[in-house]
Amino acid sequence: MRELVSRRGFLKAGAAAAVLGTAGAVGTPTAFAASDSAPQQQRPQRDKHRVPHEAVSIQLYTMRDLMDADLEATFAGLAAIGYRKVEQAGFHGRTAREFKAALDAYGLHATSGHQSPYPYDESRWRKMIEDAYILGQRYMVEPLPAFIATGLFSPLVPPSLAWGQYAQDLNKAAEQARIFGIEVGYHNHNPEFLPLPDDPSRTGYDILLAETDPGLVHFELDIYWAWRAGQDPVELLEAHPTRFRQFHVKDMDENGNITAPGTGVIDFARVFQAAADLGITEYIIEQDNAGQSAMETARLGFDLLSTIRW
């Protein structure tokens, strides 16, 4: 089994992160350093688990260029590959009902969606919940709250008070969604893992984990972004075994950039093995920069999740 990333790939990724202003968060995670020198016999390969077919999904943000050109043809292509679940990221000029009808025509179901409750406004959020309910979503997931968007590729990070206030907004949003049988989640990028300017011993992710209600808010772990920020996803899973419900399965090339799933250096089997008994319900393929090659990304991702064993 490969390590989570190769040593060469990790070093290149760290160098790239430094250029982008995230060097303070990128460093060799403890688990990487330990496993890199561990004897092979201490890490036996197993073939007892696989990703259940019903847990395979794709984030439609990956397909956005193709969807803008021809929504129905894109859905037909995904269905032909074998997808039955998707995570929506907008309706591409349709209403929620029209979007659902297009999905239904090809046997697809939007079980999850990226919808932001920030800034929290009850009437605005209620409309998003109604749309999610029409689609039959189980999850509504915060993709990237606007108050940290400027920190995605820079060292600008909001102070702890902003994170604490947002954690309470997530709790309020989740209370509203629960009325409709929908669970609220949080999807990470990398600013969440940077040291806070007013308390460098903590991160925004620390605050979200501590101050969101475990009974209301779960976390969608983007494996690429966690590693990109210098975090070992396995350590996150082990430290917070009850908080994660969804994965974004996104790969990294040796320079630290996003690449097609299964073509990069991330050892997804190692992460999936750590999560085998943690109640992960969706493994969601994503490639932000797929562009016109998005259908090939979808195929590669489906093949990866259909064949991977651990």
CSV table of C-alpha atoms in Angstrom, one decimal:
chain,number,residue,atom,x,y,z
A,1,MET,CA,0.0,0.0,0.0
A,2,ARG,CA,1.2,3.5,-0.8
A,3,GLU,CA,1.6,6.1,1.9
A,4,LEU,CA,-1.1,8.8,1.8
A,5,VAL,CA,1.2,10.7,-0.6
A,6,SER,CA,4.6,9.8,-1.8
A,7,ARG,CA,7.5,11.6,-0.1
A,8,ARG,CA,8.4,13.4,-3.3
A,9,GLY,CA,4.8,14.4,-3.8
A,10,PHE,CA,4.5,15.7,-0.3
A,11,LEU,CA,7.6,17.8,-0.5
A,12,LYS,CA,6.4,19.4,-3.8
A,13,ALA,CA,3.0,20.0,-2.3
A,14,GLY,CA,4.5,21.7,0.7
A,15,ALA,CA,6.6,23.9,-1.5
A,16,ALA,CA,3.6,24.9,-3.6
A,17,ALA,CA,1.5,25.7,-0.5
A,18,ALA,CA,4.3,28.0,0.7
A,19,VAL,CA,4.0,29.9,-2.5
A,20,LEU,CA,0.3,30.3,-2.0
A,21,GLY,CA,0.7,31.6,1.5
A,22,THR,CA,-0.3,28.5,3.4
A,23,ALA,CA,3.2,27.5,4.6
A,24,GLY,CA,2.2,28.1,8.2
A,25,ALA,CA,-0.2,25.2,8.0
A,26,VAL,CA,1.8,22.8,5.8
A,27,GLY,CA,4.2,20.5,7.5
A,28,THR,CA,4.7,16.8,7.6
A,29,PRO,CA,1.8,15.4,9.6
A,30,THR,CA,2.7,13.1,12.5
A,31,ALA,CA,1.0,10.1,10.9
A,32,PHE,CA,2.9,10.6,7.6
A,33,ALA,CA,6.3,10.7,9.3
A,34,ALA,CA,5.5,7.7,11.4
A,35,SER,CA,4.0,5.5,8.7
A,36,ASP,CA,6.8,6.4,6.2
A,37,SER,CA,9.3,4.5,8.3
A,38,ALA,CA,6.9,1.8,9.7
A,39,PRO,CA,7.8,-1.8,8.8
A,40,GLN,CA,5.5,-3.2,6.1
A,41,GLN,CA,4.3,-6.0,8.4
A,42,GLN,CA,2.8,-3.5,10.8
A,43,ARG,CA,0.5,-2.3,8.1
A,44,PRO,CA,-1.0,-5.4,6.5
A,45,GLN,CA,-3.0,-5.0,3.3
A,46,ARG,CA,-6.6,-6.1,3.6
A,47,ASP,CA,-9.3,-6.8,1.1
A,48,LYS,CA,-12.3,-6.9,3.4
A,49,HIS,CA,-13.9,-3.6,2.5
A,50,ARG,CA,-15.1,-1.7,-0.5
A,51,VAL,CA,-17.1,1.4,-1.2
A,52,PRO,CA,-20.8,0.4,-1.4
A,53,HIS,CA,-22.2,1.2,-4.8
A,54,GLU,CA,-25.0,3.1,-3.1
A,55,ALA,CA,-22.5,5.4,-1.4
A,56,VAL,CA,-20.9,6.5,-4.7
A,57,SER,CA,-21.7,10.1,-5.7
A,58,ILE,CA,-20.2,13.1,-7.6
A,59,GLN,CA,-20.2,16.8,-6.9
A,60,LEU,CA,-21.8,18.5,-9.9
A,61,TYR,CA,-19.5,21.4,-9.6
A,62,THR,CA,-17.1,19.1,-11.4
A,63,MET,CA,-19.5,19.0,-14.3
A,64,ARG,CA,-20.5,22.7,-14.4
A,65,ASP,CA,-19.1,23.6,-17.8
A,66,LEU,CA,-20.7,20.6,-19.4
A,67,MET,CA,-24.0,21.2,-17.6
A,68,ASP,CA,-24.1,24.8,-18.8
A,69,ALA,CA,-23.7,23.6,-22.3
A,70,ASP,CA,-26.2,20.7,-22.1
A,71,LEU,CA,-27.6,19.7,-18.8
A,72,GLU,CA,-29.6,16.7,-20.1
A,73,ALA,CA,-26.6,15.2,-22.0
A,74,THR,CA,-24.4,15.6,-18.9
A,75,PHE,CA,-26.9,13.7,-16.8
A,76,ALA,CA,-27.3,11.0,-19.4
A,77,GLY,CA,-23.5,10.6,-19.4
A,78,LEU,CA,-23.3,10.3,-15.6
A,79,ALA,CA,-26.1,7.7,-15.6
A,80,ALA,CA,-24.4,5.7,-18.4
A,81,ILE,CA,-21.2,5.6,-16.3
A,82,GLY,CA,-23.2,4.2,-13.4
A,83,TYR,CA,-23.9,7.1,-11.1
A,84,ARG,CA,-27.1,7.2,-9.2
A,85,LYS,CA,-26.3,9.8,-6.6
A,86,VAL,CA,-25.1,13.4,-7.1
A,87,GLU,CA,-24.3,16.4,-4.9
A,88,GLN,CA,-25.8,19.5,-6.5
A,89,ALA,CA,-24.1,23.0,-6.4
A,90,GLY,CA,-26.8,25.1,-8.1
A,91,PHE,CA,-29.6,24.5,-10.5
A,92,HIS,CA,-28.1,26.0,-13.7
A,93,GLY,CA,-31.0,28.3,-14.6
A,94,ARG,CA,-33.7,25.8,-13.5
A,95,THR,CA,-36.0,25.8,-10.5
A,96,ALA,CA,-35.5,23.1,-8.0
A,97,ARG,CA,-38.5,21.2,-9.5
A,98,GLU,CA,-37.2,21.5,-13.0
A,99,PHE,CA,-33.7,20.4,-11.9
A,100,LYS,CA,-35.2,17.4,-10.1
A,101,ALA,CA,-37.2,16.5,-13.2
A,102,ALA,CA,-34.1,16.5,-15.2
A,103,LEU,CA,-32.3,14.3,-12.7
A,104,ASP,CA,-35.3,11.9,-12.5
A,105,ALA,CA,-35.3,11.4,-16.2
A,106,TYR,CA,-31.9,9.8,-15.9
A,107,GLY,CA,-32.3,7.9,-12.7
A,108,LEU,CA,-30.2,10.4,-10.7
A,109,HIS,CA,-30.9,11.6,-7.1
A,110,ALA,CA,-29.4,14.7,-5.5
A,111,THR,CA,-29.0,13.3,-2.0
A,112,SER,CA,-26.7,16.2,-1.0
A,113,GLY,CA,-26.2,19.8,-2.0
A,114,HIS,CA,-23.9,22.7,-1.4
A,115,GLN,CA,-25.9,25.5,0.1
A,116,SER,CA,-24.6,28.2,2.4
A,117,PRO,CA,-26.4,29.6,5.4
A,118,TYR,CA,-24.0,32.5,5.6
A,119,PRO,CA,-24.9,35.2,6.3
A,120,TYR,CA,-27.7,33.6,8.3
A,121,ASP,CA,-31.1,34.9,7.4
A,122,GLU,CA,-34.0,32.7,8.4
A,123,SER,CA,-36.2,33.4,5.4
A,124,ARG,CA,-33.4,33.0,2.9
A,125,TRP,CA,-32.3,29.8,4.5
A,126,ARG,CA,-35.8,28.5,4.6
A,127,LYS,CA,-36.1,28.9,0.8
A,128,MET,CA,-32.9,26.9,0.4
A,129,ILE,CA,-34.3,24.2,2.7
A,130,GLU,CA,-37.5,24.1,0.7
A,131,ASP,CA,-35.5,23.6,-2.5
A,132,ALA,CA,-33.4,20.8,-0.8
A,133,TYR,CA,-36.6,19.1,0.3
A,134,ILE,CA,-38.1,19.2,-3.2
A,135,LEU,CA,-34.9,17.5,-4.5
A,136,GLY,CA,-35.1,14.9,-1.7
A,137,GLN,CA,-31.8,15.8,-0.2
A,138,ARG,CA,-30.6,14.1,2.9
A,139,TYR,CA,-27.8,16.7,3.4
A,140,MET,CA,-27.3,20.4,3.0
A,141,VAL,CA,-23.6,21.2,3.2
A,142,GLU,CA,-21.8,24.5,3.6
A,143,PRO,CA,-19.3,24.7,0.7
A,144,LEU,CA,-17.3,27.8,1.7
A,145,PRO,CA,-18.7,30.6,3.9
A,146,ALA,CA,-18.0,34.0,2.4
A,147,PHE,CA,-16.2,35.3,5.5
A,148,ILE,CA,-13.2,32.9,4.8
A,149,ALA,CA,-13.3,32.9,1.0
A,150,THR,CA,-10.6,35.5,0.8
A,151,GLY,CA,-8.3,33.2,2.8
A,152,LEU,CA,-8.5,30.3,0.4
A,153,PHE,CA,-5.1,31.1,-1.1
A,154,SER,CA,-3.8,33.6,1.3
A,155,PRO,CA,-2.8,33.8,5.0
A,156,LEU,CA,-5.8,36.0,5.8
A,157,VAL,CA,-7.8,34.2,8.5
A,158,PRO,CA,-10.7,35.6,10.5
A,159,PRO,CA,-10.3,35.8,14.3
A,160,SER,CA,-11.8,33.3,16.7
A,161,LEU,CA,-14.9,35.4,17.4
A,162,ALA,CA,-16.0,35.1,13.8
A,163,TRP,CA,-15.6,31.4,13.8
A,164,GLY,CA,-17.6,31.1,17.1
A,165,GLN,CA,-20.4,33.3,15.7
A,166,TYR,CA,-20.5,31.2,12.5
A,167,ALA,CA,-20.6,27.9,14.6
A,168,GLN,CA,-23.8,29.3,16.2
A,169,ASP,CA,-25.2,30.2,12.8
A,170,LEU,CA,-24.6,26.6,11.7
A,171,ASN,CA,-26.4,25.3,14.7
A,172,LYS,CA,-29.4,27.6,14.0
A,173,ALA,CA,-29.4,26.5,10.3
A,174,ALA,CA,-29.3,22.9,11.3
A,175,GLU,CA,-32.2,23.2,13.7
A,176,GLN,CA,-34.3,24.6,10.9
A,177,ALA,CA,-33.3,21.9,8.4
A,178,ARG,CA,-33.9,19.1,10.9
A,179,ILE,CA,-37.6,20.0,10.8
A,180,PHE,CA,-37.6,18.8,7.2
A,181,GLY,CA,-35.5,15.7,7.9
A,182,ILE,CA,-32.4,17.2,6.4
A,183,GLU,CA,-28.9,17.2,8.1
A,184,VAL,CA,-26.5,20.1,7.8
A,185,GLY,CA,-22.8,19.6,7.2
A,186,TYR,CA,-19.6,21.6,6.8
A,187,HIS,CA,-17.2,21.1,3.9
A,188,ASN,CA,-13.6,22.2,4.5
A,189,HIS,CA,-11.0,23.9,2.3
A,190,ASN,CA,-7.7,24.9,3.8
A,191,PRO,CA,-8.2,28.3,5.7
A,192,GLU,CA,-10.0,26.4,8.4
A,193,PHE,CA,-6.7,24.7,9.4
A,194,LEU,CA,-4.6,27.9,9.6
A,195,PRO,CA,-3.6,29.3,13.0
A,196,LEU,CA,-6.0,32.0,14.3
A,197,PRO,CA,-4.5,35.5,14.4
A,198,ASP,CA,-5.7,36.1,17.9
A,199,ASP,CA,-5.0,32.5,19.2
A,200,PRO,CA,-2.3,30.7,17.2
A,201,SER,CA,-2.8,27.6,19.2
A,202,ARG,CA,-6.2,27.0,17.6
A,203,THR,CA,-7.7,26.9,14.2
A,204,GLY,CA,-11.2,27.7,12.8
A,205,TYR,CA,-11.8,24.0,12.4
A,206,ASP,CA,-11.1,23.5,16.1
A,207,ILE,CA,-13.8,26.0,16.9
A,208,LEU,CA,-16.3,24.5,14.5
A,209,LEU,CA,-15.7,21.0,15.9
A,210,ALA,CA,-16.0,22.3,19.5
A,211,GLU,CA,-18.9,24.7,19.1
A,212,THR,CA,-21.3,23.1,16.6
A,213,ASP,CA,-23.8,20.7,18.1
A,214,PRO,CA,-22.7,17.1,17.3
A,215,GLY,CA,-26.4,16.1,17.1
A,216,LEU,CA,-27.0,18.7,14.5
A,217,VAL,CA,-23.9,19.4,12.4
A,218,HIS,CA,-21.6,16.9,10.7
A,219,PHE,CA,-18.5,17.4,8.6
A,220,GLU,CA,-17.9,16.6,4.9
A,221,LEU,CA,-14.1,15.9,4.8
A,222,ASP,CA,-12.5,17.1,1.6
A,223,ILE,CA,-9.5,14.7,1.6
A,224,TYR,CA,-7.4,16.9,-0.8
A,225,TRP,CA,-7.9,20.2,1.0
A,226,ALA,CA,-7.2,18.6,4.4
A,227,TRP,CA,-3.9,17.2,3.2
A,228,ARG,CA,-3.2,20.4,1.3
A,229,ALA,CA,-3.4,22.3,4.6
A,230,GLY,CA,-0.9,19.9,6.2
A,231,GLN,CA,-3.5,17.8,8.0
A,232,ASP,CA,-3.6,14.0,7.9
A,233,PRO,CA,-7.2,13.0,7.2
A,234,VAL,CA,-6.7,9.8,9.1
A,235,GLU,CA,-5.7,11.7,12.2
A,236,LEU,CA,-8.8,13.9,11.9
A,237,LEU,CA,-11.0,10.8,11.6
A,238,GLU,CA,-9.4,9.2,14.6
A,239,ALA,CA,-9.6,12.3,16.7
A,240,HIS,CA,-13.3,13.0,15.9
A,241,PRO,CA,-14.8,9.6,14.9
A,242,THR,CA,-18.5,10.6,15.3
A,243,ARG,CA,-18.4,13.9,13.3
A,244,PHE,CA,-17.8,12.8,9.7
A,245,ARG,CA,-20.5,11.6,7.3
A,246,GLN,CA,-19.3,12.4,3.8
A,247,PHE,CA,-16.0,12.4,1.9
A,248,HIS,CA,-14.9,14.6,-1.0
A,249,VAL,CA,-12.7,12.3,-3.0
A,250,LYS,CA,-10.3,14.7,-4.8
A,251,ASP,CA,-6.8,13.8,-5.8
A,252,MET,CA,-3.5,15.7,-5.7
A,253,ASP,CA,-0.6,15.7,-8.2
A,254,GLU,CA,3.0,15.8,-7.2
A,255,ASN,CA,3.0,19.6,-7.3
A,256,GLY,CA,0.1,19.8,-4.9
A,257,ASN,CA,-2.5,20.7,-7.5
A,258,ILE,CA,-5.9,19.1,-8.0
A,259,THR,CA,-5.9,16.3,-10.5
A,260,ALA,CA,-8.2,13.6,-11.8
A,261,PRO,CA,-9.2,11.0,-9.2
A,262,GLY,CA,-6.9,8.0,-9.1
A,263,THR,CA,-4.2,9.7,-11.1
A,264,GLY,CA,-2.5,11.4,-8.2
A,265,VAL,CA,-0.5,10.6,-5.1
A,266,ILE,CA,-3.2,10.3,-2.4
A,267,ASP,CA,-3.7,6.9,-1.0
A,268,PHE,CA,-7.5,6.9,-0.6
A,269,ALA,CA,-7.5,3.3,0.6
A,270,ARG,CA,-5.6,4.3,3.8
A,271,VAL,CA,-8.2,7.0,4.5
A,272,PHE,CA,-11.1,4.7,3.7
A,273,GLN,CA,-9.7,2.0,5.9
A,274,ALA,CA,-9.6,4.4,8.9
A,275,ALA,CA,-13.2,5.4,8.2
A,276,ALA,CA,-14.5,1.8,7.7
A,277,ASP,CA,-16.6,1.8,10.8
A,278,LEU,CA,-17.3,5.5,11.2
A,279,GLY,CA,-20.6,5.7,9.4
A,280,ILE,CA,-19.5,7.4,6.2
A,281,THR,CA,-22.5,7.5,3.9
A,282,GLU,CA,-21.2,9.2,0.7
A,283,TYR,CA,-17.9,9.1,-1.2
A,284,ILE,CA,-18.2,12.1,-3.5
A,285,ILE,CA,-15.9,12.4,-6.5
A,286,GLU,CA,-14.8,16.0,-7.3
A,287,GLN,CA,-12.3,17.7,-9.5
A,288,ASP,CA,-12.7,21.5,-9.4
A,289,ASN,CA,-10.6,22.1,-12.5
A,290,ALA,CA,-11.9,19.3,-14.7
A,291,GLY,CA,-13.4,21.7,-17.3
A,292,GLN,CA,-14.3,20.0,-20.6
A,293,SER,CA,-12.7,16.8,-19.4
A,294,ALA,CA,-15.3,16.4,-16.6
A,295,MET,CA,-16.9,13.3,-18.1
A,296,GLU,CA,-13.6,11.6,-18.1
A,297,THR,CA,-13.1,12.7,-14.5
A,298,ALA,CA,-16.5,11.2,-13.7
A,299,ARG,CA,-15.5,7.9,-15.3
A,300,LEU,CA,-12.2,7.7,-13.6
A,301,GLY,CA,-13.8,8.5,-10.2
A,302,PHE,CA,-16.5,5.9,-10.6
A,303,ASP,CA,-13.9,3.3,-11.6
A,304,LEU,CA,-11.7,4.3,-8.6
A,305,LEU,CA,-14.6,3.9,-6.1
A,306,SER,CA,-15.8,0.7,-7.7
A,307,THR,CA,-12.5,-1.1,-7.6
A,308,ILE,CA,-10.7,0.2,-4.5
A,309,ARG,CA,-10.2,-2.3,-1.7
A,310,TRP,CA,-8.7,-2.0,1.7
